[in-house]
GROMACS .gro file of C-alpha atoms in nm:
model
  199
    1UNK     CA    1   8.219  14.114   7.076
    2UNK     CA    2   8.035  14.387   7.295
    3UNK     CA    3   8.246  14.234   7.597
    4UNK     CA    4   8.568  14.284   7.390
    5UNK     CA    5   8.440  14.649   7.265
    6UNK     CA    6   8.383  14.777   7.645
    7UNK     CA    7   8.729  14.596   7.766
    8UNK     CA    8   8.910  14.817   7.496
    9UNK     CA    9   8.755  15.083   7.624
   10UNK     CA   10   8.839  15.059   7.998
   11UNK     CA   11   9.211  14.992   7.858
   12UNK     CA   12   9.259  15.294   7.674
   13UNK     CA   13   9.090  15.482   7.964
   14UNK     CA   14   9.329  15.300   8.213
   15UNK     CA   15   9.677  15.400   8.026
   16UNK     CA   16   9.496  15.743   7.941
   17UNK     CA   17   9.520  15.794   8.320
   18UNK     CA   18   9.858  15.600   8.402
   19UNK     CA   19   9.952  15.885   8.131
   20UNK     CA   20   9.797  16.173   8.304
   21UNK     CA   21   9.782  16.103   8.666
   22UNK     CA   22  10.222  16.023   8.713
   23UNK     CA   23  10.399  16.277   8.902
   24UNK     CA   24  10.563  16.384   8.610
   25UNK     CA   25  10.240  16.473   8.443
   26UNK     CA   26  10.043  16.675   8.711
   27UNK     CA   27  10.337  16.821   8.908
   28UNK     CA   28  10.164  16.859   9.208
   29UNK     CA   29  10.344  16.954   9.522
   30UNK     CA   30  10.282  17.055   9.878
   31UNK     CA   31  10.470  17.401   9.984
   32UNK     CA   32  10.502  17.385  10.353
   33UNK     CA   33  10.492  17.709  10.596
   34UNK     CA   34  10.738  17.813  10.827
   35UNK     CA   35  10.521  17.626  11.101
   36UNK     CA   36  10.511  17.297  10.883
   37UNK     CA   37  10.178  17.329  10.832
   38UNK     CA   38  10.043  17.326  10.445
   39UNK     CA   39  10.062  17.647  10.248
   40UNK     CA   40   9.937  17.543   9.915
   41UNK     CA   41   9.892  17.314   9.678
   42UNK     CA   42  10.035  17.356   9.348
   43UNK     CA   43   9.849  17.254   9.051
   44UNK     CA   44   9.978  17.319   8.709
   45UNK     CA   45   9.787  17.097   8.500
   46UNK     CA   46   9.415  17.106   8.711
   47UNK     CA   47   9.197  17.071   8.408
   48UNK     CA   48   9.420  16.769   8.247
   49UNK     CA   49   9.345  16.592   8.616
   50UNK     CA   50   8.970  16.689   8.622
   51UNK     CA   51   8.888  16.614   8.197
   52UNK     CA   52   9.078  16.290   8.262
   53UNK     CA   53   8.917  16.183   8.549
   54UNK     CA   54   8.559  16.249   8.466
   55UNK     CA   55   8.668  16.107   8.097
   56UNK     CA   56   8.791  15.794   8.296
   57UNK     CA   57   8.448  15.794   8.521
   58UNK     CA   58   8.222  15.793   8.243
   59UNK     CA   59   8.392  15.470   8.037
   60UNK     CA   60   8.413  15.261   8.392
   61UNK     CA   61   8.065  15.364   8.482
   62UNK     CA   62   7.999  15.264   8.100
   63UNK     CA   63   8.168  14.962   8.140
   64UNK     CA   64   7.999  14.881   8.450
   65UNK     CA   65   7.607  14.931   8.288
   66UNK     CA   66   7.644  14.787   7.953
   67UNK     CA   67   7.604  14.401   8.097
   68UNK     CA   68   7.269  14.494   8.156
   69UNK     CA   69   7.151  14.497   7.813
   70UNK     CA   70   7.273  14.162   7.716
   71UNK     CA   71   7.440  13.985   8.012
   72UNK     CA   72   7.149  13.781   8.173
   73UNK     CA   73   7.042  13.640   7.835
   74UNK     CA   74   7.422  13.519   7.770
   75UNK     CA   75   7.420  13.384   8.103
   76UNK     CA   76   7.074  13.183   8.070
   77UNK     CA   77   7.220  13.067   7.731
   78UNK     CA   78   7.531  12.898   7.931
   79UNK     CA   79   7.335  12.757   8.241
   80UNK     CA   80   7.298  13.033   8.504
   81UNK     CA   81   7.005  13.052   8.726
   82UNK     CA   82   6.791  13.401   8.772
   83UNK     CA   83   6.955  13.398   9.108
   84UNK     CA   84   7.305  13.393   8.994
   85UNK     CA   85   7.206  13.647   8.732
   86UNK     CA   86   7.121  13.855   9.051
   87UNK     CA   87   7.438  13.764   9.267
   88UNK     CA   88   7.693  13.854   8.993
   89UNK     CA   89   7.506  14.248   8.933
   90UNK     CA   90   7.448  14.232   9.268
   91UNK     CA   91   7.810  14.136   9.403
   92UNK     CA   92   7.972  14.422   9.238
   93UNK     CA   93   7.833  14.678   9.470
   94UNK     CA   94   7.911  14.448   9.799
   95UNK     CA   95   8.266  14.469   9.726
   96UNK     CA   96   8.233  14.837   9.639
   97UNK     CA   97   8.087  14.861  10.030
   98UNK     CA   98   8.325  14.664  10.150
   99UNK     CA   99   8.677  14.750   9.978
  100UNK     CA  100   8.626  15.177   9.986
  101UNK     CA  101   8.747  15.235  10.387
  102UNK     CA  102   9.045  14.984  10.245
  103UNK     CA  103   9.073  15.223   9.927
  104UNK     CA  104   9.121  15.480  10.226
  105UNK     CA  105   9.361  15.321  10.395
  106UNK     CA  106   9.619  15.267  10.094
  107UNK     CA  107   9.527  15.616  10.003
  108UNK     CA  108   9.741  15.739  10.300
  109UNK     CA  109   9.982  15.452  10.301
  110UNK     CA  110  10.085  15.530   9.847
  111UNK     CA  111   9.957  15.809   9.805
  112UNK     CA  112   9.620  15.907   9.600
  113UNK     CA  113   9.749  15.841   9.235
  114UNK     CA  114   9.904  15.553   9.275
  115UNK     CA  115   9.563  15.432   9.440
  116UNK     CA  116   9.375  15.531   9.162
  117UNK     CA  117   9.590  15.452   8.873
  118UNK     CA  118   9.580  15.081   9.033
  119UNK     CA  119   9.205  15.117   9.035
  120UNK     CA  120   9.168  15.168   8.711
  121UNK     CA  121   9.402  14.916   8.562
  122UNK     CA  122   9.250  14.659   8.812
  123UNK     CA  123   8.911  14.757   8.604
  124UNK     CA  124   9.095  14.704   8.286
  125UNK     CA  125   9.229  14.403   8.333
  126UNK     CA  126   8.916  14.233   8.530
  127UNK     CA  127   8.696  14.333   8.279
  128UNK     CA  128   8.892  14.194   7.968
  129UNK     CA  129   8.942  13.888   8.170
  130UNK     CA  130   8.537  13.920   8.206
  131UNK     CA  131   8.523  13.874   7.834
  132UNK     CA  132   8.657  13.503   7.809
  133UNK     CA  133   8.386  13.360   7.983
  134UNK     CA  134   8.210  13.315   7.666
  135UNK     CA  135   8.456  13.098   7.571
  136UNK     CA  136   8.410  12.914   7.883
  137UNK     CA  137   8.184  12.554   7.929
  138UNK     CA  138   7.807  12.600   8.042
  139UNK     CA  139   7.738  12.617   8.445
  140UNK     CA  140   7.930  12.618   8.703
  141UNK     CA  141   8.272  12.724   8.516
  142UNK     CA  142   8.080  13.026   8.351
  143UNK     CA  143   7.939  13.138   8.644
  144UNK     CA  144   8.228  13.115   8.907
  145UNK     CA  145   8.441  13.286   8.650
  146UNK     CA  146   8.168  13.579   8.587
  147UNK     CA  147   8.121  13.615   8.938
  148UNK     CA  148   8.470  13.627   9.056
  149UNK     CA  149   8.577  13.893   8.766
  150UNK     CA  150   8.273  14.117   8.884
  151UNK     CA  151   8.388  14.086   9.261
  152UNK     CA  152   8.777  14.162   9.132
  153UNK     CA  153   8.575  14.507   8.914
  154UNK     CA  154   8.389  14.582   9.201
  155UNK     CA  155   8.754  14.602   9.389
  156UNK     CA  156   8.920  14.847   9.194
  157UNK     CA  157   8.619  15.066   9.122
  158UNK     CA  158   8.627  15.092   9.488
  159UNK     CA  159   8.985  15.205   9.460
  160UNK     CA  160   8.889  15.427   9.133
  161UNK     CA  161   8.629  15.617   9.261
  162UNK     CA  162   8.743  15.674   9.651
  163UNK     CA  163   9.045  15.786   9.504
  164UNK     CA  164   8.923  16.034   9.224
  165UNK     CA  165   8.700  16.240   9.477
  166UNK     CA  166   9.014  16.280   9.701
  167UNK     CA  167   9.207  16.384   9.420
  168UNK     CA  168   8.983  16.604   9.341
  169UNK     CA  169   8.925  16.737   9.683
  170UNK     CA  170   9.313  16.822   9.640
  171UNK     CA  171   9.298  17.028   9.327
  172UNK     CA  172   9.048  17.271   9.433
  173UNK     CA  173   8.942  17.232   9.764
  174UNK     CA  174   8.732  17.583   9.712
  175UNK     CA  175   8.502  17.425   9.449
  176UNK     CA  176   8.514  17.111   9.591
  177UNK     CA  177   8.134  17.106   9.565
  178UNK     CA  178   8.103  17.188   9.231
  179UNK     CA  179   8.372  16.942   9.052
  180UNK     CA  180   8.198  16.685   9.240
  181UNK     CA  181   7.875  16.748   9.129
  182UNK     CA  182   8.066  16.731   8.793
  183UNK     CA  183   8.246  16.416   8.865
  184UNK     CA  184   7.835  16.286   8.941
  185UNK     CA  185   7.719  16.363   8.649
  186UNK     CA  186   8.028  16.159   8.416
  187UNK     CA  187   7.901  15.906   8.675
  188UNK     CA  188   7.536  15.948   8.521
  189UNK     CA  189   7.612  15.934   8.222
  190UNK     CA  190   7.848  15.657   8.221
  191UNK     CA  191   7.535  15.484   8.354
  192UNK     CA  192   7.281  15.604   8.064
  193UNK     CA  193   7.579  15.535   7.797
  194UNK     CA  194   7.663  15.180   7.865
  195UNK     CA  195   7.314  14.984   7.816
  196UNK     CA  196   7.262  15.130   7.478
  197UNK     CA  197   7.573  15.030   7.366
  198UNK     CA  198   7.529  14.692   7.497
  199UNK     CA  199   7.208  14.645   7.283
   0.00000   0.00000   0.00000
């Protein structure tokens, strides 16, 4: 049930920000000099962007913390060993290493919201797939199915979070600083949010 709580929750954040983040929505736009270099950057709805993102930060972060309060007792329930306990928290961040120079890389290739729409309905979907492993048979099955949805999380909140600090690098590159140390502190509390819940 807690699974199927936090999966609602990174679903309505994930269409919140498929909402927010279209072109339509933020009607942001690049005015090019004379010289073709950039001008300015338009941004007519800068505090929608920002209040969604950080909004959108603190459920994934949420999302990502609550296992700890009642995962590894589930998973010792249905077979799994301390060390595969270990691998699937601890897999989650590998990918995260791995996948953000990639995140990069589509970044300039889509564009930034596409990149981070995709991240967080990548989230979404992983994590309510995350939730039928309960209904899953003890061992191996469990386990390869936990491990692989945290690896697939782990992917797009690479592509979430690489994304939202260039976005908001974009918005107001003058207070870059600041809206970061903002966007850190929806990450914080995402993290002190989700474990309570779980219990």
């Amino acid at each position: 049930r807690d699974l199927l709580l936090t999966a609602a929750f990174a679903v309505l954040g994930g269409f919140a920000l498929m909402h927010c983040a279209s072109r339509r929505s933020l009607r942001i736009s690049w005015i090019y000099s004379s010289e073709g270099n950039t001008h300015a950057l338009l941004r007519s709805n800068k505090m929608l962007l920002l209040l969604t993102i950080n909004l959108t930060n603190l459920g994934c972060h949420s999302v990502f913390s609550i296992l700890a309060a009642f995962f590894p007792q589930e998973a010792k329930a249905k077979g799994a060993t301390d060390e595969m306990v270990g691998l699937i928290f601890a897999s989650f961040a590998c990918v995260i290493f791995v996948a953000s120079p990639l995140a990069a890389r589509l970044m300039s290739r889509h564009g930034k919201s596409y990149v981070y729409i995709a991240g967080v309905v990548i989230v979404s979907l992983s994590t309510i797939s995350f939730a039928v492993a309960d209904a899953l048979p003890a061992g191996w099955p469990f386990t390869g199915w936990c491990l692989l949805m945290r690896l697939v999380q782990g992917f797009g909140s690479a592509l979430e979070e690489t994304a939202a600090y260039a976005l908001i690098a974009d918005v107001d590159p003058e207070r870059v600083s600041f809206l970061l140390g903002i966007t850190e502190m929806s990450t914080g509390l995402g993290y002190m949010v989700g474990p309570p819940l779980g219990g």
